[in-house]
Amino acid sequence: MTLASRLPAILQAVMKGLPKALQDTHYPQWHHAPVTGLMNDPNGFTWFAGRWHLFYQWNPLAADHKYKCWGHWSSADLVQWRHEPLALMPDEDYDRNGCYSGSAVDNAGRLTLCYTGNVKFDDGSRTAWQCLAVENSDGGFDKVGPVLPLPAGYSGHVRDPKVWQHEGVWYMVLGAQDLHKQGKVLLFSSANLHDWESRGEIAGHGVNGLTDAGYMWECPDLFPLDGKHLLLCCPQGLARRAERFLNVYPAAYLVGDFDYASAKFNHGELNELDAGFEFYAPQTALAPDGRRLLVGWMGVPDGEEMLQPTREHGWIHQMTCLRELTLKNGKLYQQPIAELAQLREAEQRWQGEASLAPGLEAKRLELQIELSGELGIHFGGGLTLEVTGQGITLQRPGLATGEPLYRYWHGKVSSLQILCDSSSVEIFINHGEGVMSSRYFPQSSERLSFNGESEVTLRYWSLRSCMIE
């Protein structure tokens, strides 16, 4: 189907789908979500020409993964956002099976997208091209085309370019699978974004002593933070461990030292990035004030995603809140960006035994809790949080069987910051030492209630809606 024939179908899907999505009680009030259809990975998160830009994988035609465009939002302040013209559609031979994930850079004053063109063949094989597109005067993007073919020695699963500039040289990390079906992260360099030189493998299965590290690493992101370098990644096929890496595909990070001259990344063990039920494909951006900000997809490929009840209303998935990253004693901390405090309405406080605490309306809520013992929190019958001396257990019913599913965070818990939005919960533990992000789908009310003998101090705010213009 040609571009000209796709556009009317997309326009019709948006016009018909948006009212239906907004009628869904599960539709978020202040997180990013698709106006219709399926949304997944954040792409091209960057600051450019006085505005923030956040692109995203989007299938406007159905709540499935079959047709991938790039949607586009922008913001001056990270709170109020607006829709921008559709950035990319899979309308060329080199991206005909999807404009897959990537990043955005300021190339001499021109906002430039770096993305993967996905191509599948009739015999079941596939290839991938790393491609460029440049913003035009109408706010759309003109495709430049492929600048990097499939590297020798790797399967057709090579994708998700994250590009940045260091001392006048462009660098790119790519998620990849080698011919032995082992997941890798590849590094390339370029003087001009068009001609790329391989610098080798910097992480993955069999690199730096990592074993049982999976068959494909997606969505790499390498950046400096507080004197070290971090590599974010999504290793598919990673061996599950006792109460860790329990999602079908987890998100993880490595901390180490990266040397540009030798193209070597010496790092420690693989760490779980978010211990909740839904978190994947995180991407970061550097703010003008020096903060490293992150946004992730509050979803996970495969698993139970296609059983989510929002599909009955023609939409599925949302982004996480935006987060600020810091590194303390070799551990990554994540906290909601300070700008989100602008959404707060009147502050409320309460102190006493947890079982006596008032029930709270959790549709749009920020809740801060100081605690000294065991605590239980119930989210409208759809999710339960339990704090013990060992840490946190999240429980919710599986969408396939109704049987309980669990996620865990281990450690002493002294404080919680919980952000709720219709059908999502983001739990920040000990001022960002741990995070658990999850969707949940209450049948009736998003009411939040407490139990337990712990003395608690509560501060909470209702959050105002912040729909995208």
Short mmCIF file of C-alpha atoms in Angstrom, two decimals:
data_model
loop_
_atom_site.label_atom_id
_atom_site.label_comp_id
_atom_site.label_asym_id
_atom_site.label_seq_id
_atom_site.Cartn_x
_atom_site.Cartn_y
_atom_site.Cartn_z
CA MET A 1 0.00 0.00 0.00
CA THR A 2 1.39 3.42 -0.99
CA LEU A 3 1.90 6.44 1.23
CA ALA A 4 -1.00 8.22 -0.45
CA SER A 5 -3.36 5.34 0.32
CA ARG A 6 -2.14 4.92 3.92
CA LEU A 7 -2.70 8.51 4.99
CA PRO A 8 -6.51 8.52 4.61
CA ALA A 9 -6.70 5.26 6.58
CA ILE A 10 -4.53 6.72 9.36
CA LEU A 11 -6.59 9.90 9.50
CA GLN A 12 -9.81 7.91 9.69
CA ALA A 13 -8.36 5.67 12.41
CA VAL A 14 -7.42 8.69 14.53
CA MET A 15 -10.77 10.43 14.03
CA LYS A 16 -12.73 7.31 14.94
CA GLY A 17 -10.35 5.96 17.54
CA LEU A 18 -9.61 8.95 19.75
CA PRO A 19 -13.17 9.45 21.11
CA LYS A 20 -13.35 5.73 21.86
CA ALA A 21 -9.99 5.76 23.69
CA LEU A 22 -10.94 8.80 25.78
CA GLN A 23 -14.09 7.02 26.97
CA ASP A 24 -11.98 4.22 28.46
CA THR A 25 -11.61 4.60 32.25
CA HIS A 26 -8.16 3.04 31.92
CA TYR A 27 -6.90 5.80 29.59
CA PRO A 28 -4.14 7.84 31.32
CA GLN A 29 -4.76 11.43 32.35
CA TRP A 30 -1.17 12.71 32.49
CA HIS A 31 1.09 10.06 30.91
CA HIS A 32 1.84 9.85 27.20
CA ALA A 33 -0.41 7.36 25.39
CA PRO A 34 -1.49 6.79 21.79
CA VAL A 35 -4.60 8.57 20.54
CA THR A 36 -5.53 5.22 19.00
CA GLY A 37 -3.79 1.96 18.15
CA LEU A 38 -0.57 0.64 19.64
CA MET A 39 2.35 2.60 21.03
CA ASN A 40 5.62 1.08 22.20
CA ASP A 41 9.27 2.22 22.32
CA PRO A 42 10.15 5.87 22.98
CA ASN A 43 12.42 7.14 20.19
CA GLY A 44 14.43 10.26 19.45
CA PHE A 45 14.16 11.75 22.94
CA THR A 46 16.17 14.97 22.69
CA TRP A 47 16.38 18.72 23.34
CA PHE A 48 16.55 20.72 20.12
CA ALA A 49 16.05 24.42 19.29
CA GLY A 50 14.38 25.30 22.57
CA ARG A 51 11.99 22.34 22.74
CA TRP A 52 11.96 18.77 23.92
CA HIS A 53 11.13 16.17 21.31
CA LEU A 54 9.85 12.69 22.03
CA PHE A 55 9.12 10.33 19.15
CA TYR A 56 7.50 6.94 19.58
CA GLN A 57 6.75 3.68 17.84
CA TRP A 58 3.12 3.83 16.74
CA ASN A 59 0.68 1.68 14.82
CA PRO A 60 -2.30 4.00 14.26
CA LEU A 61 -4.22 1.37 12.29
CA ALA A 62 -4.67 -1.31 14.98
CA ALA A 63 -3.75 -2.25 18.54
CA ASP A 64 -1.07 -4.68 17.34
CA HIS A 65 2.57 -4.62 16.20
CA LYS A 66 2.02 -5.02 12.44
CA TYR A 67 2.60 -1.48 11.12
CA LYS A 68 5.20 0.79 12.72
CA CYS A 69 5.43 4.53 12.19
CA TRP A 70 7.11 7.20 14.27
CA GLY A 71 4.73 9.54 16.05
CA HIS A 72 6.06 12.81 17.47
CA TRP A 73 5.37 15.01 20.50
CA SER A 74 7.19 18.18 21.61
CA SER A 75 7.26 20.33 24.73
CA ALA A 76 8.92 23.46 26.06
CA ASP A 77 8.76 22.41 29.71
CA LEU A 78 8.31 18.59 29.92
CA VAL A 79 4.80 19.09 31.29
CA GLN A 80 2.65 20.56 28.52
CA TRP A 81 3.05 18.59 25.28
CA ARG A 82 1.67 18.95 21.77
CA HIS A 83 1.27 16.65 18.80
CA GLU A 84 3.62 17.21 15.88
CA PRO A 85 3.27 15.89 12.30
CA LEU A 86 3.74 12.18 11.80
CA ALA A 87 7.52 11.79 11.48
CA LEU A 88 8.10 8.47 9.68
CA MET A 89 6.04 5.92 7.79
CA PRO A 90 7.25 2.59 6.34
CA ASP A 91 6.89 3.61 2.70
CA GLU A 92 10.27 2.82 1.15
CA ASP A 93 11.80 -0.51 0.11
CA TYR A 94 14.44 -0.21 2.84
CA ASP A 95 11.88 0.26 5.67
CA ARG A 96 8.81 -1.39 4.17
CA ASN A 97 8.19 -3.68 7.18
CA GLY A 98 8.50 -0.99 9.78
CA CYS A 99 10.35 2.13 10.82
CA TYR A 100 11.91 0.61 13.91
CA SER A 101 13.40 2.38 16.90
CA GLY A 102 16.23 4.89 16.99
CA SER A 103 17.33 8.31 18.17
CA ALA A 104 17.51 11.97 17.16
CA VAL A 105 20.45 14.39 17.03
CA ASP A 106 21.20 18.02 16.26
CA ASN A 107 23.36 17.86 13.13
CA ALA A 108 24.59 21.39 12.44
CA GLY A 109 21.23 22.88 13.38
CA ARG A 110 19.05 20.27 11.64
CA LEU A 111 17.05 17.77 13.68
CA THR A 112 18.05 14.39 12.25
CA LEU A 113 16.43 11.03 12.97
CA CYS A 114 18.51 7.83 13.05
CA TYR A 115 16.31 4.74 12.77
CA THR A 116 16.20 1.13 11.64
CA GLY A 117 14.51 0.20 8.39
CA ASN A 118 13.11 -3.30 8.86
CA VAL A 119 12.80 -5.59 5.82
CA LYS A 120 11.32 -9.10 5.83
CA PHE A 121 11.54 -11.51 2.91
CA ASP A 122 9.10 -14.15 1.68
CA ASP A 123 11.38 -17.01 2.76
CA GLY A 124 11.21 -15.88 6.39
CA SER A 125 14.62 -14.18 6.46
CA ARG A 126 15.11 -10.48 7.15
CA THR A 127 17.60 -7.65 7.00
CA ALA A 128 17.95 -4.22 8.56
CA TRP A 129 19.23 -0.86 7.38
CA GLN A 130 20.26 2.02 9.62
CA CYS A 131 18.70 5.11 8.06
CA LEU A 132 18.52 8.88 8.37
CA ALA A 133 15.72 11.43 7.98
CA VAL A 134 16.02 15.22 8.28
CA GLU A 135 13.38 17.69 9.47
CA ASN A 136 11.88 19.93 6.80
CA SER A 137 10.28 23.38 6.99
CA ASP A 138 6.80 21.87 7.45
CA GLY A 139 7.76 20.03 10.65
CA GLY A 140 7.86 16.66 8.89
CA PHE A 141 10.93 14.66 7.93
CA ASP A 142 12.53 13.91 4.59
CA LYS A 143 14.18 10.51 4.38
CA VAL A 144 17.84 10.45 3.41
CA GLY A 145 17.85 6.66 3.19
CA PRO A 146 20.19 3.93 4.44
CA VAL A 147 23.65 4.83 5.74
CA LEU A 148 24.65 1.45 7.22
CA PRO A 149 23.79 -2.00 5.84
CA LEU A 150 23.60 -5.18 7.88
CA PRO A 151 27.09 -5.77 9.38
CA ALA A 152 28.86 -9.00 8.43
CA GLY A 153 28.66 -11.69 11.06
CA TYR A 154 25.21 -10.79 12.38
CA SER A 155 21.67 -11.95 11.73
CA GLY A 156 18.93 -9.69 10.39
CA HIS A 157 18.26 -8.65 13.99
CA VAL A 158 20.37 -5.49 14.18
CA ARG A 159 18.48 -2.38 15.22
CA ASP A 160 17.76 0.58 17.52
CA PRO A 161 20.62 3.04 16.80
CA LYS A 162 21.40 5.41 19.66
CA VAL A 163 23.63 8.17 18.24
CA TRP A 164 25.59 10.92 19.99
CA GLN A 165 28.56 13.18 19.34
CA HIS A 166 31.81 13.26 21.32
CA GLU A 167 34.67 15.65 20.53
CA GLY A 168 33.44 16.18 16.98
CA VAL A 169 32.95 12.50 16.16
CA TRP A 170 29.60 10.73 15.89
CA TYR A 171 29.11 7.42 17.67
CA MET A 172 26.36 4.82 17.38
CA VAL A 173 25.47 1.80 19.49
CA LEU A 174 23.27 -0.89 17.96
CA GLY A 175 21.44 -3.85 19.46
CA ALA A 176 22.35 -7.04 17.62
CA GLN A 177 22.28 -10.80 17.35
CA ASP A 178 25.29 -12.64 15.96
CA LEU A 179 25.12 -15.72 13.74
CA HIS A 180 25.32 -17.94 16.83
CA LYS A 181 22.14 -16.29 18.16
CA GLN A 182 23.96 -14.44 20.90
CA GLY A 183 22.94 -10.92 21.93
CA LYS A 184 25.49 -8.13 21.46
CA VAL A 185 25.88 -4.34 21.52
CA LEU A 186 27.88 -2.97 18.57
CA LEU A 187 29.74 0.34 18.40
CA PHE A 188 30.34 2.44 15.25
CA SER A 189 31.89 5.85 14.63
CA SER A 190 31.54 8.43 11.85
CA ALA A 191 32.75 11.88 10.90
CA ASN A 192 29.53 12.83 9.12
CA LEU A 193 26.60 10.51 10.09
CA HIS A 194 26.80 8.89 6.65
CA ASP A 195 30.01 6.84 6.56
CA TRP A 196 30.30 4.49 9.53
CA GLU A 197 33.25 2.45 10.80
CA SER A 198 32.82 -0.60 13.03
CA ARG A 199 34.53 -0.34 16.42
CA GLY A 200 33.53 -3.83 17.53
CA GLU A 201 31.37 -5.36 20.27
CA ILE A 202 31.30 -3.52 23.59
CA ALA A 203 28.82 -5.68 25.54
CA GLY A 204 26.65 -8.77 25.36
CA HIS A 205 26.88 -12.52 25.63
CA GLY A 206 30.50 -13.61 25.93
CA VAL A 207 31.82 -10.05 26.24
CA ASN A 208 33.59 -9.02 29.46
CA GLY A 209 32.76 -12.35 31.04
CA LEU A 210 28.98 -12.18 30.66
CA THR A 211 27.36 -15.60 30.25
CA ASP A 212 23.73 -16.68 29.82
CA ALA A 213 23.15 -13.16 28.53
CA GLY A 214 20.47 -13.89 25.95
CA TYR A 215 20.04 -14.17 22.19
CA MET A 216 19.30 -10.52 21.30
CA TRP A 217 20.07 -7.20 22.98
CA GLU A 218 17.67 -4.38 22.05
CA CYS A 219 17.55 -0.64 22.70
CA PRO A 220 21.14 0.10 23.84
CA ASP A 221 21.92 3.54 25.26
CA LEU A 222 25.48 4.44 26.36
CA PHE A 223 26.13 7.67 28.28
CA PRO A 224 28.31 9.20 31.03
CA LEU A 225 26.83 9.67 34.49
CA ASP A 226 28.53 10.91 37.65
CA GLY A 227 32.03 9.85 36.64
CA LYS A 228 31.12 6.49 35.10
CA HIS A 229 29.48 5.25 31.90
CA LEU A 230 26.16 3.42 31.88
CA LEU A 231 24.83 1.14 29.20
CA LEU A 232 21.08 0.61 29.23
CA CYS A 233 19.89 -2.42 27.30
CA CYS A 234 17.06 -4.93 26.89
CA PRO A 235 18.53 -8.44 26.72
CA GLN A 236 16.06 -10.92 25.25
CA GLY A 237 16.48 -14.53 26.34
CA LEU A 238 18.25 -13.59 29.57
CA ALA A 239 18.23 -16.42 32.10
CA ARG A 240 15.75 -15.74 34.90
CA ARG A 241 17.14 -15.57 38.40
CA ALA A 242 15.57 -16.01 41.82
CA GLU A 243 12.99 -13.20 42.00
CA ARG A 244 14.91 -11.10 39.42
CA PHE A 245 14.56 -10.58 35.65
CA LEU A 246 11.09 -12.16 35.73
CA ASN A 247 9.53 -10.31 32.78
CA VAL A 248 9.39 -12.02 29.38
CA TYR A 249 12.06 -9.51 28.33
CA PRO A 250 13.71 -7.36 31.03
CA ALA A 251 15.41 -3.98 30.93
CA ALA A 252 18.88 -3.82 32.48
CA TYR A 253 21.95 -1.66 32.91
CA LEU A 254 25.73 -2.01 33.19
CA VAL A 255 28.02 0.41 35.05
CA GLY A 256 31.64 0.77 34.01
CA ASP A 257 34.38 2.76 32.30
CA PHE A 258 34.25 3.46 28.58
CA ASP A 259 37.37 4.46 26.66
CA TYR A 260 36.80 6.15 23.30
CA ALA A 261 40.33 5.54 22.03
CA SER A 262 40.24 1.76 22.48
CA ALA A 263 36.45 1.44 22.13
CA LYS A 264 36.40 -0.73 25.26
CA PHE A 265 33.70 -0.76 27.93
CA ASN A 266 34.85 -2.42 31.14
CA HIS A 267 31.80 -3.01 33.28
CA GLY A 268 30.38 -4.93 36.21
CA GLU A 269 27.39 -7.22 36.50
CA LEU A 270 24.04 -6.84 34.77
CA ASN A 271 21.49 -5.02 36.95
CA GLU A 272 17.71 -4.92 36.67
CA LEU A 273 16.55 -1.42 35.72
CA ASP A 274 12.95 -1.67 36.90
CA ALA A 275 11.48 -4.54 38.94
CA GLY A 276 7.83 -4.02 38.01
CA PHE A 277 5.57 -5.89 35.59
CA GLU A 278 5.85 -3.39 32.70
CA PHE A 279 9.02 -1.56 31.72
CA TYR A 280 11.02 -1.80 28.48
CA ALA A 281 13.00 0.10 25.83
CA PRO A 282 14.14 3.03 27.99
CA GLN A 283 15.87 5.95 26.29
CA THR A 284 17.70 8.89 27.82
CA ALA A 285 18.43 12.48 26.86
CA LEU A 286 20.77 15.13 28.22
CA ALA A 287 19.00 18.26 29.46
CA PRO A 288 20.49 21.73 28.93
CA ASP A 289 21.05 21.95 32.71
CA GLY A 290 23.12 18.75 32.72
CA ARG A 291 20.50 16.33 34.02
CA ARG A 292 20.27 12.89 32.42
CA LEU A 293 16.56 12.19 31.83
CA LEU A 294 14.90 8.87 31.00
CA VAL A 295 11.57 7.73 29.61
CA GLY A 296 10.51 4.13 29.10
CA TRP A 297 7.70 2.14 27.54
CA MET A 298 5.35 0.88 30.26
CA GLY A 299 4.90 -2.39 28.44
CA VAL A 300 6.75 -5.59 27.56
CA PRO A 301 6.73 -7.37 24.18
CA ASP A 302 4.85 -10.64 23.95
CA GLY A 303 3.66 -12.08 27.27
CA GLU A 304 0.15 -10.93 28.16
CA GLU A 305 0.16 -7.56 26.42
CA MET A 306 -2.47 -8.53 23.83
CA LEU A 307 -4.87 -9.51 26.64
CA GLN A 308 -4.99 -6.01 28.09
CA PRO A 309 -8.61 -4.78 28.23
CA THR A 310 -7.79 -1.40 26.65
CA ARG A 311 -7.63 -3.12 23.26
CA GLU A 312 -11.43 -3.30 23.37
CA HIS A 313 -11.31 0.50 23.19
CA GLY A 314 -8.85 0.47 20.30
CA TRP A 315 -5.64 1.46 22.11
CA ILE A 316 -2.83 -0.12 24.10
CA HIS A 317 0.20 0.95 26.17
CA GLN A 318 1.62 4.16 27.61
CA MET A 319 4.96 5.70 28.51
CA THR A 320 6.42 5.94 32.01
CA CYS A 321 6.75 9.30 33.68
CA LEU A 322 9.95 11.15 32.86
CA ARG A 323 12.75 10.41 35.34
CA GLU A 324 16.05 11.94 36.39
CA LEU A 325 19.01 9.58 36.73
CA THR A 326 21.88 9.73 39.24
CA LEU A 327 24.56 7.26 40.23
CA LYS A 328 25.34 6.63 43.90
CA ASN A 329 27.90 4.06 45.08
CA GLY A 330 27.70 2.27 41.74
CA LYS A 331 23.91 1.98 41.83
CA LEU A 332 21.50 3.74 39.48
CA TYR A 333 18.85 5.92 41.12
CA GLN A 334 15.71 7.07 39.29
CA GLN A 335 13.35 9.78 40.48
CA PRO A 336 10.42 11.59 38.82
CA ILE A 337 11.61 14.82 37.22
CA ALA A 338 11.10 17.93 39.34
CA GLU A 339 8.82 19.45 36.68
CA LEU A 340 6.06 16.93 37.50
CA ALA A 341 5.45 18.78 40.78
CA GLN A 342 3.62 21.34 38.63
CA LEU A 343 0.77 18.81 38.31
CA ARG A 344 0.12 18.77 42.06
CA GLU A 345 -3.08 20.17 43.47
CA ALA A 346 -3.64 20.83 47.20
CA GLU A 347 -1.35 18.87 49.54
CA GLN A 348 -2.86 16.55 52.16
CA ARG A 349 -1.11 14.93 55.14
CA TRP A 350 -1.85 12.08 57.53
CA GLN A 351 0.12 10.25 60.22
CA GLY A 352 -0.64 7.16 62.28
CA GLU A 353 -1.02 3.39 62.07
CA ALA A 354 -1.29 2.23 58.46
CA SER A 355 -4.49 0.23 59.00
CA LEU A 356 -6.23 3.44 60.13
CA ALA A 357 -5.14 5.53 57.15
CA PRO A 358 -7.87 6.97 54.92
CA GLY A 359 -8.64 5.42 51.56
CA LEU A 360 -7.46 7.55 48.65
CA GLU A 361 -8.73 8.19 45.15
CA ALA A 362 -5.88 6.85 43.00
CA LYS A 363 -6.95 7.81 39.48
CA ARG A 364 -4.51 10.74 39.46
CA LEU A 365 -2.40 10.60 42.61
CA GLU A 366 1.08 11.24 43.96
CA LEU A 367 1.64 9.62 47.35
CA GLN A 368 4.77 9.89 49.51
CA ILE A 369 5.09 7.49 52.44
CA GLU A 370 7.61 7.34 55.27
CA LEU A 371 7.31 3.99 57.06
CA SER A 372 8.98 2.00 59.83
CA GLY A 373 7.60 -1.52 59.45
CA GLU A 374 5.37 -3.83 57.44
CA LEU A 375 2.75 -2.30 55.17
CA GLY A 376 0.17 -3.38 52.64
CA ILE A 377 -1.36 -1.20 49.90
CA HIS A 378 -4.28 -2.32 47.75
CA PHE A 379 -4.95 -0.67 44.39
CA GLY A 380 -8.63 -1.09 43.55
CA GLY A 381 -8.51 -4.86 43.63
CA GLY A 382 -6.13 -4.91 40.65
CA LEU A 383 -2.74 -4.78 42.34
CA THR A 384 -1.34 -5.34 45.84
CA LEU A 385 1.92 -4.04 47.30
CA GLU A 386 3.35 -5.66 50.41
CA VAL A 387 6.35 -4.29 52.35
CA THR A 388 8.18 -6.68 54.70
CA GLY A 389 11.59 -6.75 56.31
CA GLN A 390 12.93 -8.41 53.14
CA GLY A 391 11.62 -5.83 50.69
CA ILE A 392 8.58 -5.43 48.43
CA THR A 393 6.29 -7.93 46.74
CA LEU A 394 3.88 -6.81 44.02
CA GLN A 395 0.98 -9.11 43.19
CA ARG A 396 -1.68 -8.92 40.51
CA PRO A 397 -3.91 -11.46 38.75
CA GLY A 398 -2.67 -12.77 35.42
CA LEU A 399 -4.77 -11.70 32.44
CA ALA A 400 -4.69 -15.19 30.96
CA THR A 401 -5.63 -17.35 33.95
CA GLY A 402 -6.44 -15.04 36.83
CA GLU A 403 -3.77 -16.77 38.89
CA PRO A 404 -1.57 -14.43 40.96
CA LEU A 405 1.67 -13.14 39.44
CA TYR A 406 4.51 -11.63 41.49
CA ARG A 407 7.40 -9.21 41.18
CA TYR A 408 9.99 -8.47 43.86
CA TRP A 409 12.42 -5.84 45.13
CA HIS A 410 14.87 -6.80 47.88
CA GLY A 411 16.17 -4.42 50.54
CA LYS A 412 15.11 -2.36 53.53
CA VAL A 413 12.27 0.02 52.67
CA SER A 414 12.05 3.36 54.49
CA SER A 415 10.20 5.51 51.97
CA LEU A 416 7.95 5.19 48.94
CA GLN A 417 6.88 7.66 46.28
CA ILE A 418 3.94 6.31 44.29
CA LEU A 419 2.55 7.87 41.10
CA CYS A 420 -0.85 6.65 39.91
CA ASP A 421 -2.65 7.37 36.65
CA SER A 422 -5.88 5.50 35.83
CA SER A 423 -4.32 2.11 35.06
CA SER A 424 -0.66 2.55 35.97
CA VAL A 425 1.46 2.64 39.11
CA GLU A 426 5.10 3.73 39.40
CA ILE A 427 6.68 2.98 42.77
CA PHE A 428 9.96 4.75 43.64
CA ILE A 429 11.67 3.09 46.61
CA ASN A 430 13.99 4.92 49.02
CA HIS A 431 14.19 8.08 46.91
CA GLY A 432 14.89 6.18 43.70
CA GLU A 433 17.09 3.30 44.87
CA GLY A 434 14.58 0.97 43.22
CA VAL A 435 11.59 1.35 40.89
CA MET A 436 8.62 -0.91 40.11
CA SER A 437 6.44 0.17 37.16
CA SER A 438 3.22 -1.67 36.43
CA ARG A 439 -0.09 -1.48 34.66
CA TYR A 440 -3.20 -2.69 36.44
CA PHE A 441 -6.83 -2.76 35.44
CA PRO A 442 -9.29 -2.28 38.32
CA GLN A 443 -12.80 -3.50 37.57
CA SER A 444 -14.60 -0.64 39.30
CA SER A 445 -12.74 1.94 41.39
CA GLU A 446 -9.11 3.06 41.47
CA ARG A 447 -9.46 3.39 45.23
CA LEU A 448 -6.27 2.86 47.25
CA SER A 449 -6.38 1.39 50.78
CA PHE A 450 -3.85 0.45 53.47
CA ASN A 451 -3.28 -2.24 56.05
CA GLY A 452 -0.50 -3.07 58.52
CA GLU A 453 0.76 -1.97 61.92
CA SER A 454 3.57 0.25 60.66
CA GLU A 455 3.54 3.88 61.70
CA VAL A 456 3.33 5.86 58.48
CA THR A 457 3.52 9.48 57.47
CA LEU A 458 1.58 10.27 54.30
CA ARG A 459 1.85 13.28 52.01
CA TYR A 460 -0.36 13.17 48.94
CA TRP A 461 -1.65 15.25 46.10
CA SER A 462 -4.29 14.83 43.46
CA LEU A 463 -2.66 15.48 40.08
CA ARG A 464 -4.30 17.57 37.41
CA SER A 465 -4.90 16.18 33.96
CA CYS A 466 -2.28 17.07 31.39
CA MET A 467 -3.60 15.91 28.05
CA ILE A 468 -1.52 16.42 24.94
CA GLU A 469 -2.66 19.33 22.77
#
